[in-house]
PDB file of C-alpha atoms in Angstrom:
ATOM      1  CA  UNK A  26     119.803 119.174 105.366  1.00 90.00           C
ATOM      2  CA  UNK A  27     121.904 116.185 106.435  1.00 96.00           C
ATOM      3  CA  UNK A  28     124.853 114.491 104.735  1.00 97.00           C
ATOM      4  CA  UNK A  29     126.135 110.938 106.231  1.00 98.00           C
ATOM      5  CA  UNK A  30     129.138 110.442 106.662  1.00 98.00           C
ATOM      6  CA  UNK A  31     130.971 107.049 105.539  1.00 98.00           C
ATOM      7  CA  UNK A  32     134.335 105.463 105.908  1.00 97.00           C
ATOM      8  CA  UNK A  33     134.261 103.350 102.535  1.00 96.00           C
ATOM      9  CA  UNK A  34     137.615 101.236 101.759  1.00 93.00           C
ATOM     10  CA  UNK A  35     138.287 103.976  98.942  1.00 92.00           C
ATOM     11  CA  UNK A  36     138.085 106.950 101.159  1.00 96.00           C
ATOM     12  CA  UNK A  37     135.842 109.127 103.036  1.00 98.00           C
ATOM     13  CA  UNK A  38     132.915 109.334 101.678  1.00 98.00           C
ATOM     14  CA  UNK A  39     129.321 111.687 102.208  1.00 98.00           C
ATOM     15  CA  UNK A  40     125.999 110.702 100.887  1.00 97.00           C
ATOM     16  CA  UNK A  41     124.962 112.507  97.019  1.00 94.00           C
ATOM     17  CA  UNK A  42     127.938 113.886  97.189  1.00 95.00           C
ATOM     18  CA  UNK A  43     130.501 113.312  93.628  1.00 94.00           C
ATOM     19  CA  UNK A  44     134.060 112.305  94.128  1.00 96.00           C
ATOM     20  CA  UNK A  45     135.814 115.060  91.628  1.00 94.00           C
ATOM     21  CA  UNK A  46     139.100 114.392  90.219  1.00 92.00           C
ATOM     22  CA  UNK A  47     141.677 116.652  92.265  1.00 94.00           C
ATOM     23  CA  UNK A  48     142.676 118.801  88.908  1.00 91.00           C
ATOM     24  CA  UNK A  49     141.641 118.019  85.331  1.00 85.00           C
ATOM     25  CA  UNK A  50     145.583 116.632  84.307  1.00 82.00           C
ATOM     26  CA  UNK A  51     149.054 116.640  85.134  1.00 83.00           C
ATOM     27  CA  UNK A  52     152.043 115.184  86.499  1.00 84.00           C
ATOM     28  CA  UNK A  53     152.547 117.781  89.364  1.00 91.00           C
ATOM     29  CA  UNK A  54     149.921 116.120  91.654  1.00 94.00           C
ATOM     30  CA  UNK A  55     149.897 111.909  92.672  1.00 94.00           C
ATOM     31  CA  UNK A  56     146.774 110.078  93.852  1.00 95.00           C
ATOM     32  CA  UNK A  57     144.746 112.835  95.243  1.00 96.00           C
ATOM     33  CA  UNK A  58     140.310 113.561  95.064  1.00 97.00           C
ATOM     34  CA  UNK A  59     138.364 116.460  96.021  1.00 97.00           C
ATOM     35  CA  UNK A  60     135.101 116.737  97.232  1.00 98.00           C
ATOM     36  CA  UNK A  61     133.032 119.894  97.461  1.00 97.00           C
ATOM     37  CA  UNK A  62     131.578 119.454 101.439  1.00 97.00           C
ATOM     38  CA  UNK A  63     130.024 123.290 101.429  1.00 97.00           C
ATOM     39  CA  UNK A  64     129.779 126.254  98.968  1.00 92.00           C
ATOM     40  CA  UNK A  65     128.928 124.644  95.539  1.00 86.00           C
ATOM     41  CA  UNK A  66     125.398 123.748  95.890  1.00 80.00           C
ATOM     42  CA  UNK A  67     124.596 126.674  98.920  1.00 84.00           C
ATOM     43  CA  UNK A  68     124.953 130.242  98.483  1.00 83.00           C
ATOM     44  CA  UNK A  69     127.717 130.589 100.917  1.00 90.00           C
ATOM     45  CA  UNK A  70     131.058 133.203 100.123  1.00 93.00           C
ATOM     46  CA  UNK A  71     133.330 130.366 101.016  1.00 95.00           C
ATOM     47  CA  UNK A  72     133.613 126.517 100.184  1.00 96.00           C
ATOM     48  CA  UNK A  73     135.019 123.844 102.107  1.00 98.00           C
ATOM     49  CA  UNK A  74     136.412 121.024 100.281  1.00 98.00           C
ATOM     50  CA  UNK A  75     137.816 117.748 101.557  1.00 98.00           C
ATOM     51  CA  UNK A  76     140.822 116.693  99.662  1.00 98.00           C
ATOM     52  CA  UNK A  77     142.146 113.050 100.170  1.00 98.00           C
ATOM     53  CA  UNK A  78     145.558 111.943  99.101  1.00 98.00           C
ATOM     54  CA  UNK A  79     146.826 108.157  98.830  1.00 97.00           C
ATOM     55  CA  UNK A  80     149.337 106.728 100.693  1.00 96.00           C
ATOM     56  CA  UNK A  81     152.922 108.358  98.477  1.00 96.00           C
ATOM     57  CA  UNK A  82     150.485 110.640  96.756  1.00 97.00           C
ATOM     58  CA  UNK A  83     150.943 114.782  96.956  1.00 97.00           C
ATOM     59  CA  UNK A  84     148.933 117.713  96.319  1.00 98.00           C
ATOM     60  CA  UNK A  85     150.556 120.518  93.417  1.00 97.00           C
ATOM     61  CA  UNK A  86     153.331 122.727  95.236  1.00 97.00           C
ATOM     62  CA  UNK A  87     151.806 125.913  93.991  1.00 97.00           C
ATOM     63  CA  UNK A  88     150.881 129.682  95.791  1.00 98.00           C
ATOM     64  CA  UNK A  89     147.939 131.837  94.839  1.00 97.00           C
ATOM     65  CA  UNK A  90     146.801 135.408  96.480  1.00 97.00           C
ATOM     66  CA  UNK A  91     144.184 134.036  98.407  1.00 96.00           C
ATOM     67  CA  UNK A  92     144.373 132.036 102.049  1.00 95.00           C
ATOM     68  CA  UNK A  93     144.156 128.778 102.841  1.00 94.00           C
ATOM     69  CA  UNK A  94     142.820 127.367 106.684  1.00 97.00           C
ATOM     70  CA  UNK A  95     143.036 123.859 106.498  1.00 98.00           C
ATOM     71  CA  UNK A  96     142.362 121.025 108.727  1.00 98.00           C
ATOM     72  CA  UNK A  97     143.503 117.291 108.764  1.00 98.00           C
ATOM     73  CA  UNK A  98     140.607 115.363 109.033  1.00 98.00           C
ATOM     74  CA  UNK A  99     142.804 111.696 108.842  1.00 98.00           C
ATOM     75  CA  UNK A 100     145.913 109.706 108.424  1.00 98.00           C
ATOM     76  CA  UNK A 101     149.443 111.610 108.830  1.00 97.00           C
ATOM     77  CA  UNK A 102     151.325 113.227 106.172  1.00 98.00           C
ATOM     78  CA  UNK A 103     153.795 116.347 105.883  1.00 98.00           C
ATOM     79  CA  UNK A 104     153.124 120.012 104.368  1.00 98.00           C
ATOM     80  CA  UNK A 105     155.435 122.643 103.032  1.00 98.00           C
ATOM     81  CA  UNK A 106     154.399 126.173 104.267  1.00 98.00           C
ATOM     82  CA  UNK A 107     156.714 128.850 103.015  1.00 97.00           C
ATOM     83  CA  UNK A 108     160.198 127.777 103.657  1.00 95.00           C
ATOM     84  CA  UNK A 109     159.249 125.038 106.755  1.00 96.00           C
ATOM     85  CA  UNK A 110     158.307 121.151 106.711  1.00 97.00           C
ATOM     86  CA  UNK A 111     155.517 120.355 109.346  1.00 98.00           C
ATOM     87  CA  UNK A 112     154.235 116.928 110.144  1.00 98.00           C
ATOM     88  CA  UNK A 113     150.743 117.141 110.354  1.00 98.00           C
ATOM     89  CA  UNK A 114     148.209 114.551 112.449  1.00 98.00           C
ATOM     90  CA  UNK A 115     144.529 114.389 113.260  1.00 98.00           C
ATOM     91  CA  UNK A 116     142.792 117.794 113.595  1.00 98.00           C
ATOM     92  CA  UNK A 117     146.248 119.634 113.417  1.00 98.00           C
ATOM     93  CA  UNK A 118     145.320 123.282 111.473  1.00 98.00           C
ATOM     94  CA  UNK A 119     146.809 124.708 108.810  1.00 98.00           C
ATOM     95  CA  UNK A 120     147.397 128.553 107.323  1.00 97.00           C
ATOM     96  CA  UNK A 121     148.478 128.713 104.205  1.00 97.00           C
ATOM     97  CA  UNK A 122     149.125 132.972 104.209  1.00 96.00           C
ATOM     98  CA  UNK A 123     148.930 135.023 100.714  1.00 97.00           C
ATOM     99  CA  UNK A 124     151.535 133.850  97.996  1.00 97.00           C
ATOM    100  CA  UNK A 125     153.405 131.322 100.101  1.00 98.00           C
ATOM    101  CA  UNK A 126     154.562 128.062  98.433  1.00 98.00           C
ATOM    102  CA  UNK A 127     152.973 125.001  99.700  1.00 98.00           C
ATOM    103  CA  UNK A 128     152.089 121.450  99.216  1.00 98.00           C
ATOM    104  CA  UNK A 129     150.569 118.252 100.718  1.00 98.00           C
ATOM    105  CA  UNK A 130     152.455 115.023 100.930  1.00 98.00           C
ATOM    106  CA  UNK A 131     151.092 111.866 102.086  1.00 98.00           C
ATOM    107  CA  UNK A 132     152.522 109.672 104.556  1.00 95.00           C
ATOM    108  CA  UNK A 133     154.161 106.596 102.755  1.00 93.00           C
ATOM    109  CA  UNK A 134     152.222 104.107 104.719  1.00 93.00           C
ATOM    110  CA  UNK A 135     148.820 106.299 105.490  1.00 93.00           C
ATOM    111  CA  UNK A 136     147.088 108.335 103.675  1.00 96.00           C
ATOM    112  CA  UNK A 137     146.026 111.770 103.808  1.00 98.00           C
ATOM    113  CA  UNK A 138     142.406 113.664 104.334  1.00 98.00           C
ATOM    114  CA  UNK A 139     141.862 117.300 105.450  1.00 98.00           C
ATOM    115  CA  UNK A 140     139.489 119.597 105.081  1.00 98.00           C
ATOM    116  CA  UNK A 141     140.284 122.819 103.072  1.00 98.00           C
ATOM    117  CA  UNK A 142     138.154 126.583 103.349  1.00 97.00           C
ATOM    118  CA  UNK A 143     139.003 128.735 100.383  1.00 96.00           C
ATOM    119  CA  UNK A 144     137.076 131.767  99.357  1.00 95.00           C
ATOM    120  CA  UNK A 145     134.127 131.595  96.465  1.00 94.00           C
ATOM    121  CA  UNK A 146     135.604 134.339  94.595  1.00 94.00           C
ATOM    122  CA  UNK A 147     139.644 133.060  94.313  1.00 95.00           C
ATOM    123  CA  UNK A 148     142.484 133.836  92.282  1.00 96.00           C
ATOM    124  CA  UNK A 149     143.881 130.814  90.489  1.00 96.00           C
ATOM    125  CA  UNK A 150     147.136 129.019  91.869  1.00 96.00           C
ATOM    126  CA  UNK A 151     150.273 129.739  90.190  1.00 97.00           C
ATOM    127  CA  UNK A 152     152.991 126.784  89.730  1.00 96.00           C
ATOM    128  CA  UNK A 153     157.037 127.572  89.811  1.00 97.00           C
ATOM    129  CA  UNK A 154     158.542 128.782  86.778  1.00 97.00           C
ATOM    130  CA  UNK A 155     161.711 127.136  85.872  1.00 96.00           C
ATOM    131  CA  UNK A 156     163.732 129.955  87.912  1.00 96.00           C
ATOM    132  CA  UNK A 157     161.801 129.468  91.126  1.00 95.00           C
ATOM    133  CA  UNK A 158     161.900 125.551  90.720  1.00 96.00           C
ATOM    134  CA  UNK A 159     165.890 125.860  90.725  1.00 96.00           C
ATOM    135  CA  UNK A 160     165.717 127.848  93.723  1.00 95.00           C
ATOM    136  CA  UNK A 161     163.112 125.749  95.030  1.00 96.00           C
ATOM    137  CA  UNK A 162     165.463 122.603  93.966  1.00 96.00           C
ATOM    138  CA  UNK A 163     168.175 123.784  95.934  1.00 96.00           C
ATOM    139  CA  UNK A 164     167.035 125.084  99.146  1.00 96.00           C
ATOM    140  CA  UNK A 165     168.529 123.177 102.058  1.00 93.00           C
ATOM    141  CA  UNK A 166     164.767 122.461 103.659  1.00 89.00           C
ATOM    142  CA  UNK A 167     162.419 122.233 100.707  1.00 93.00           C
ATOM    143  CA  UNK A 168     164.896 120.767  97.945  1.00 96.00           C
ATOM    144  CA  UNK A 169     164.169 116.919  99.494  1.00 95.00           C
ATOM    145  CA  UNK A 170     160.493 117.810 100.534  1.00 97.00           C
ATOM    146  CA  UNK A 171     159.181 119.303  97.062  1.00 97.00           C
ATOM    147  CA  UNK A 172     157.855 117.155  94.349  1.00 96.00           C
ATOM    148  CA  UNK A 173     157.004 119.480  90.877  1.00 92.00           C
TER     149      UNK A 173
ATOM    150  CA  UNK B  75     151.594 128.667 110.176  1.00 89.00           C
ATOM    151  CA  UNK B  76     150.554 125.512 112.230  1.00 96.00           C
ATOM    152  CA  UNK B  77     148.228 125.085 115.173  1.00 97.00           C
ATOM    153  CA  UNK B  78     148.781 121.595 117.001  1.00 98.00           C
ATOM    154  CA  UNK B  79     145.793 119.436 117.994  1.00 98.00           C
ATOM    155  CA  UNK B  80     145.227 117.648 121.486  1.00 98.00           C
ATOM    156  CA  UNK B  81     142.397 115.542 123.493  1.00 97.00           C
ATOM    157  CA  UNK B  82     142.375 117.225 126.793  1.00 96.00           C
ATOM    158  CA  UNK B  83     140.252 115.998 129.644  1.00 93.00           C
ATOM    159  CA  UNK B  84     137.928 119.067 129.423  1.00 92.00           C
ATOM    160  CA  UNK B  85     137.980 118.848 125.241  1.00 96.00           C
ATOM    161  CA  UNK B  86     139.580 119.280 122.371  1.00 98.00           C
ATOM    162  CA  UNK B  87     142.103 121.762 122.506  1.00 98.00           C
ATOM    163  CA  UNK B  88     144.386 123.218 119.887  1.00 98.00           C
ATOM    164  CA  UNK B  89     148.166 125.396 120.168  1.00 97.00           C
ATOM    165  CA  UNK B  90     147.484 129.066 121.720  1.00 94.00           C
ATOM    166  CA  UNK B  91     144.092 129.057 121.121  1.00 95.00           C
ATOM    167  CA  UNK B  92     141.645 130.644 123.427  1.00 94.00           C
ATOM    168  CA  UNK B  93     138.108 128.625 124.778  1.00 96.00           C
ATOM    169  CA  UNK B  94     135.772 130.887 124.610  1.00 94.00           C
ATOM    170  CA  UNK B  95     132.191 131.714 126.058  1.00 92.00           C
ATOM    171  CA  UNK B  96     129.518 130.558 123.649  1.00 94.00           C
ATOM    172  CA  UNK B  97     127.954 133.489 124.650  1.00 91.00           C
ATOM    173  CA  UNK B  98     128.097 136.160 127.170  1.00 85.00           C
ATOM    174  CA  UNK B  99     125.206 135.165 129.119  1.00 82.00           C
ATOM    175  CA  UNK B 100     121.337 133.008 129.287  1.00 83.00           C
ATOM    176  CA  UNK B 101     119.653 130.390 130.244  1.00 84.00           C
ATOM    177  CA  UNK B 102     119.055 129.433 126.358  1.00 91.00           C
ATOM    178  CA  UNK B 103     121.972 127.501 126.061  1.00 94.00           C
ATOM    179  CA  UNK B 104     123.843 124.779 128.599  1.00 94.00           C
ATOM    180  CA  UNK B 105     127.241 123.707 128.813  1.00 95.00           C
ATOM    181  CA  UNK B 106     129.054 124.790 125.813  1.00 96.00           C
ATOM    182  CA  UNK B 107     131.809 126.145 124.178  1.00 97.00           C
ATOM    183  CA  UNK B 108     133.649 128.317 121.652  1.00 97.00           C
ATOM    184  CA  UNK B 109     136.722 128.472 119.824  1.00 98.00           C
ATOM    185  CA  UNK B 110     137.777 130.123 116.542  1.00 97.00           C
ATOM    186  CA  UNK B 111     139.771 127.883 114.432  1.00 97.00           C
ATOM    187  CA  UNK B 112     139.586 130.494 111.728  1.00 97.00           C
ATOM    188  CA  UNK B 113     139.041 134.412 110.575  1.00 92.00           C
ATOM    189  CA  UNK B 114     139.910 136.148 113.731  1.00 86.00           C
ATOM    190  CA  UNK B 115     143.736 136.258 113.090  1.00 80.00           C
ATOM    191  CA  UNK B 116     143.477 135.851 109.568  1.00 84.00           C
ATOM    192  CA  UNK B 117     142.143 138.074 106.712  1.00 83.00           C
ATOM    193  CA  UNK B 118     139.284 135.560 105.890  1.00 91.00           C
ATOM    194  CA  UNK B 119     135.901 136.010 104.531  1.00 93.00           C
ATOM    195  CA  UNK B 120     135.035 133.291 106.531  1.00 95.00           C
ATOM    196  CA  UNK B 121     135.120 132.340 109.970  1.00 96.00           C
ATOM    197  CA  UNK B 122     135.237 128.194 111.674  1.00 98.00           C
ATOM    198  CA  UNK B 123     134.271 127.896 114.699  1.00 98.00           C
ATOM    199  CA  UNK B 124     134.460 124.940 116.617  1.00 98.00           C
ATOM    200  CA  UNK B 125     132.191 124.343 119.499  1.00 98.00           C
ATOM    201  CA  UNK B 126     131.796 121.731 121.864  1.00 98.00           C
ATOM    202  CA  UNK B 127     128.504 120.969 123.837  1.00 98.00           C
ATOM    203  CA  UNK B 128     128.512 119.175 127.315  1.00 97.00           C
ATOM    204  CA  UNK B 129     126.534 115.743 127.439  1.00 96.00           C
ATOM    205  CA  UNK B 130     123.360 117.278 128.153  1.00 96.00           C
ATOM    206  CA  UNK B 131     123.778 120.531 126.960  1.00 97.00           C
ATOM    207  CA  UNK B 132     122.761 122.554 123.961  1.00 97.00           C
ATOM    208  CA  UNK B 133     122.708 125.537 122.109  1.00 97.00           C
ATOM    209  CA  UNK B 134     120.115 128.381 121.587  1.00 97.00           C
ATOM    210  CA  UNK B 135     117.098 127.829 119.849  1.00 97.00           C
ATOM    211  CA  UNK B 136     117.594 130.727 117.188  1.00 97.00           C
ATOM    212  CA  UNK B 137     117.500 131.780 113.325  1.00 98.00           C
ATOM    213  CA  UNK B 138     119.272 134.229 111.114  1.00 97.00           C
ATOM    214  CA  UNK B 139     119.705 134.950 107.494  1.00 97.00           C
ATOM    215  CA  UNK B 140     123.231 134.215 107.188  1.00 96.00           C
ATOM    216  CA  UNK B 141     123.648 129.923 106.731  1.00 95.00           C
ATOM    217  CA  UNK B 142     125.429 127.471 108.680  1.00 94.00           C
ATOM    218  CA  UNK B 143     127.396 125.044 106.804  1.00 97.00           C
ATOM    219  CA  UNK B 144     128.899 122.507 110.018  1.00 98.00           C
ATOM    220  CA  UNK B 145     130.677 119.084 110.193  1.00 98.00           C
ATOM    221  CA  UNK B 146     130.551 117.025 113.350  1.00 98.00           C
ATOM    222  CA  UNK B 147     133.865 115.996 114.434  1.00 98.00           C
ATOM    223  CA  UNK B 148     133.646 114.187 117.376  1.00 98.00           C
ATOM    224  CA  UNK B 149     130.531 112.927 119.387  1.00 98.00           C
ATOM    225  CA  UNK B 150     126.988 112.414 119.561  1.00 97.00           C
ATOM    226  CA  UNK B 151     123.909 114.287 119.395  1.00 98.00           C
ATOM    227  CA  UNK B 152     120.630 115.785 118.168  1.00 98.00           C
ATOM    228  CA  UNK B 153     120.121 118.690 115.891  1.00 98.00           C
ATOM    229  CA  UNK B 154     116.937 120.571 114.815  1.00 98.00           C
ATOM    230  CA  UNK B 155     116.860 121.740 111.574  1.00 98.00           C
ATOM    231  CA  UNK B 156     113.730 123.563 110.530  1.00 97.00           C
ATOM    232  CA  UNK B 157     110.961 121.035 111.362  1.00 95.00           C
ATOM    233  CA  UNK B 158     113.229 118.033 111.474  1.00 96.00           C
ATOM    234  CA  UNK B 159     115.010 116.504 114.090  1.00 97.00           C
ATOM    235  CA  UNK B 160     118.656 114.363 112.806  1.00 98.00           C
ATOM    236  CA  UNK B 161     120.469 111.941 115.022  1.00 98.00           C
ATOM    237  CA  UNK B 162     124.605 113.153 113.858  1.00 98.00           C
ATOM    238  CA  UNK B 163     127.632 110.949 114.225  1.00 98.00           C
ATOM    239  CA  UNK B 164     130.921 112.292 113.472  1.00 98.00           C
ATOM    240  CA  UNK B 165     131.467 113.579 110.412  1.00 98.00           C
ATOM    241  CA  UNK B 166     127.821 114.151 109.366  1.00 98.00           C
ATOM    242  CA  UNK B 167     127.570 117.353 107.068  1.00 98.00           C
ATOM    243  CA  UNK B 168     124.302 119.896 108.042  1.00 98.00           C
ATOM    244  CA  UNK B 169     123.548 122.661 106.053  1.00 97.00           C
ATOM    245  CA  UNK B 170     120.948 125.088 107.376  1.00 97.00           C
ATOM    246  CA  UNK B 171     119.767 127.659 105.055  1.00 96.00           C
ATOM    247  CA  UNK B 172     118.635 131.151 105.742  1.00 97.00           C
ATOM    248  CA  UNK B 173     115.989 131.890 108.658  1.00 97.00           C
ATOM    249  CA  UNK B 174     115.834 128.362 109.903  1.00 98.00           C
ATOM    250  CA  UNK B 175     115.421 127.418 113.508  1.00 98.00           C
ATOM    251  CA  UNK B 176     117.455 125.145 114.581  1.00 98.00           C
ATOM    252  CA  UNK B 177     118.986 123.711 117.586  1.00 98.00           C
ATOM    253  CA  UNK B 178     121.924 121.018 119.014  1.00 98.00           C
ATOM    254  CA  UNK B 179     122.122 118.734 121.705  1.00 98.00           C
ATOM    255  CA  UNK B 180     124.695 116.655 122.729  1.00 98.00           C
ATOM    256  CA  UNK B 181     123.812 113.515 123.822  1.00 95.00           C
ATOM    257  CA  UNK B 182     122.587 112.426 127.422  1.00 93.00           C
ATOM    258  CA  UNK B 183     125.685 110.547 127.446  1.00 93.00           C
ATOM    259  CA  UNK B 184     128.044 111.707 125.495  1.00 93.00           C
ATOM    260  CA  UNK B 185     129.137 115.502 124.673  1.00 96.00           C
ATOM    261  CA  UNK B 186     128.977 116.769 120.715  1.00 98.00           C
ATOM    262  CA  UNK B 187     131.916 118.710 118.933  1.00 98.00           C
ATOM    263  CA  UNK B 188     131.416 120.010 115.457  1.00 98.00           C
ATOM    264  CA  UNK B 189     132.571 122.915 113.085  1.00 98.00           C
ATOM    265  CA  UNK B 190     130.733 125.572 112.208  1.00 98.00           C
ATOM    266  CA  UNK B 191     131.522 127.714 109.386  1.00 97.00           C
ATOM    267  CA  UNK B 192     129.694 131.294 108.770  1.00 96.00           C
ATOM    268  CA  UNK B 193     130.829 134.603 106.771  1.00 95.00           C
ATOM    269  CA  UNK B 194     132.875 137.172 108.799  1.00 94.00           C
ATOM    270  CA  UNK B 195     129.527 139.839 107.909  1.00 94.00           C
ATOM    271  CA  UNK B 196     126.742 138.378 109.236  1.00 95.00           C
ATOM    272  CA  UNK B 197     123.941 138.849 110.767  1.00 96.00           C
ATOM    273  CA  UNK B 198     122.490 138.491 114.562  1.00 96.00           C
ATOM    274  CA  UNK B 199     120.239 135.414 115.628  1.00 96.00           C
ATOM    275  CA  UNK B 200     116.319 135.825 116.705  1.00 96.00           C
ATOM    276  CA  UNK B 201     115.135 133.817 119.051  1.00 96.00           C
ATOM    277  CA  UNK B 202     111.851 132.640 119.043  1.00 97.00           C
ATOM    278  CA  UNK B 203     109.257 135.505 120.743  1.00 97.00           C
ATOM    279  CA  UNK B 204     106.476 134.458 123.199  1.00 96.00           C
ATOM    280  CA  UNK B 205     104.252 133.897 119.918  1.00 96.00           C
ATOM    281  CA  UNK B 206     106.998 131.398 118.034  1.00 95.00           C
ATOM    282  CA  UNK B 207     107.810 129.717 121.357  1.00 96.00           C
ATOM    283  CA  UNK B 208     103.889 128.749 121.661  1.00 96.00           C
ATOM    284  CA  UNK B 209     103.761 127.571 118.122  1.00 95.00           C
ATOM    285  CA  UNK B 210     107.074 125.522 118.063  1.00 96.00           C
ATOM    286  CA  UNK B 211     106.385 124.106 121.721  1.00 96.00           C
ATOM    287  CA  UNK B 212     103.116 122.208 120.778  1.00 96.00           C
ATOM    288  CA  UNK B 213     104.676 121.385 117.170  1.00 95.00           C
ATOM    289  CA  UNK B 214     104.371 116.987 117.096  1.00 93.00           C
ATOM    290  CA  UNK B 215     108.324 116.859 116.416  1.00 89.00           C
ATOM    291  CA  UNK B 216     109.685 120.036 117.598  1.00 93.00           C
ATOM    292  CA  UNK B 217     107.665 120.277 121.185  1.00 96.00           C
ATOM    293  CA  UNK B 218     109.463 117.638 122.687  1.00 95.00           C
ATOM    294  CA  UNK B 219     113.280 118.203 121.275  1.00 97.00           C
ATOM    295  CA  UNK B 220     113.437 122.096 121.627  1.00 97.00           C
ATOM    296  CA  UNK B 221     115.020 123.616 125.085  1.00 96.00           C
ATOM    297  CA  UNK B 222     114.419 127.828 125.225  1.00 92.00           C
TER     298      UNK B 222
END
């Protein structure tokens, strides 16, 4: 089976395919979709999801148990991994190792789309507690970077 | 942990990652490429690959229980899917599902890159015996497209 592909003046877009909201609420993401390319509707052990964030917009800084391999798929934008600030381009990839704090920030004046792999069968993502914030807050690298 | 992106003459190319064989040796296949993005190094249940055929070229003819769930990322081509042939563009989704031949060209004139993602456990392809070669070769839509 085939999906099309479509650049649409809302985003990247794939035919029958829904446009999901990135989390159901909350303050601690800006501007950002998910779409379920591979793993929701086919019996596969892994799904890849394409996540698009706005121009400004960011993805929750958060760390879970399981791994993250990631690939920009468009635009330009920065991401936190552990304690380091990488810019990120067109198909740069991505780890994201076990329990390491990280987040997606768009460019201010481009937007941000990459591709995401994730295991089926995941732990859920934990946010910083008001201790680890501070800390977070006041790190020399990530204090500027992080948006909570 | 970041792996940096580049256009080379000879492909795409990413930050110390090896180009591999497609395979270690045939005449099923022409003028293409492998390279693991993903789940080698890492502790993924997963692996992307990323594999980039030669105008001209193709991969084998083959089948195997475990699914392929790719994206097109740069290119033009043909791919068989079953008993269906699809024309992809960059960054066409195709899903094939358990024991499905299928098959991908690149273009006469222009070479095909796309992802391919697969679990780590998986099984090994069949390719068509003397019996399924007959069959598919004087199939209306498969006869003409398929190269063994």
């Amino acid at each position: 089976m085939v999906r099309r592909f479509s650049e649409e003046t809302n985003g990247y877009r794939w035919s029958d395919m829904s446009v999901l909201a990135y989390k159901p609420d909350g303050a601690h993401f800006k501007g950002i979709t998910r779409q379920i390319l591979f793993g929701e509707a086919e019996d596969l052990v892994c799904q890849l999801r394409y996540f698009e964030i706005e121009r400004g917009g960011h993805s929750t800084l958060e760390k879970h148990q399981h791994e993250h391999a990631v690939l920009i798929l468009q635009g330009r934008g920065r991401v936190l991994v552990g304690e380091v600030v990488h810019e990120v381009t067109p198909f740069d990839l991505v780890y994201v190792s076990p329990m390491t704090w990280h987040q997606f920030r768009a460019d201010d004046r481009d937007g941000l789309g990459f591709l995401c792999l994730v295991p089926c069968n995941r732990d859920r993502p934990v946010r910083p507690d008001a201790e680890a914030a501070n800390t977070l807050r006041t790190h020399p690298v990530i204090g500027d970077f992080i948006r909570l």
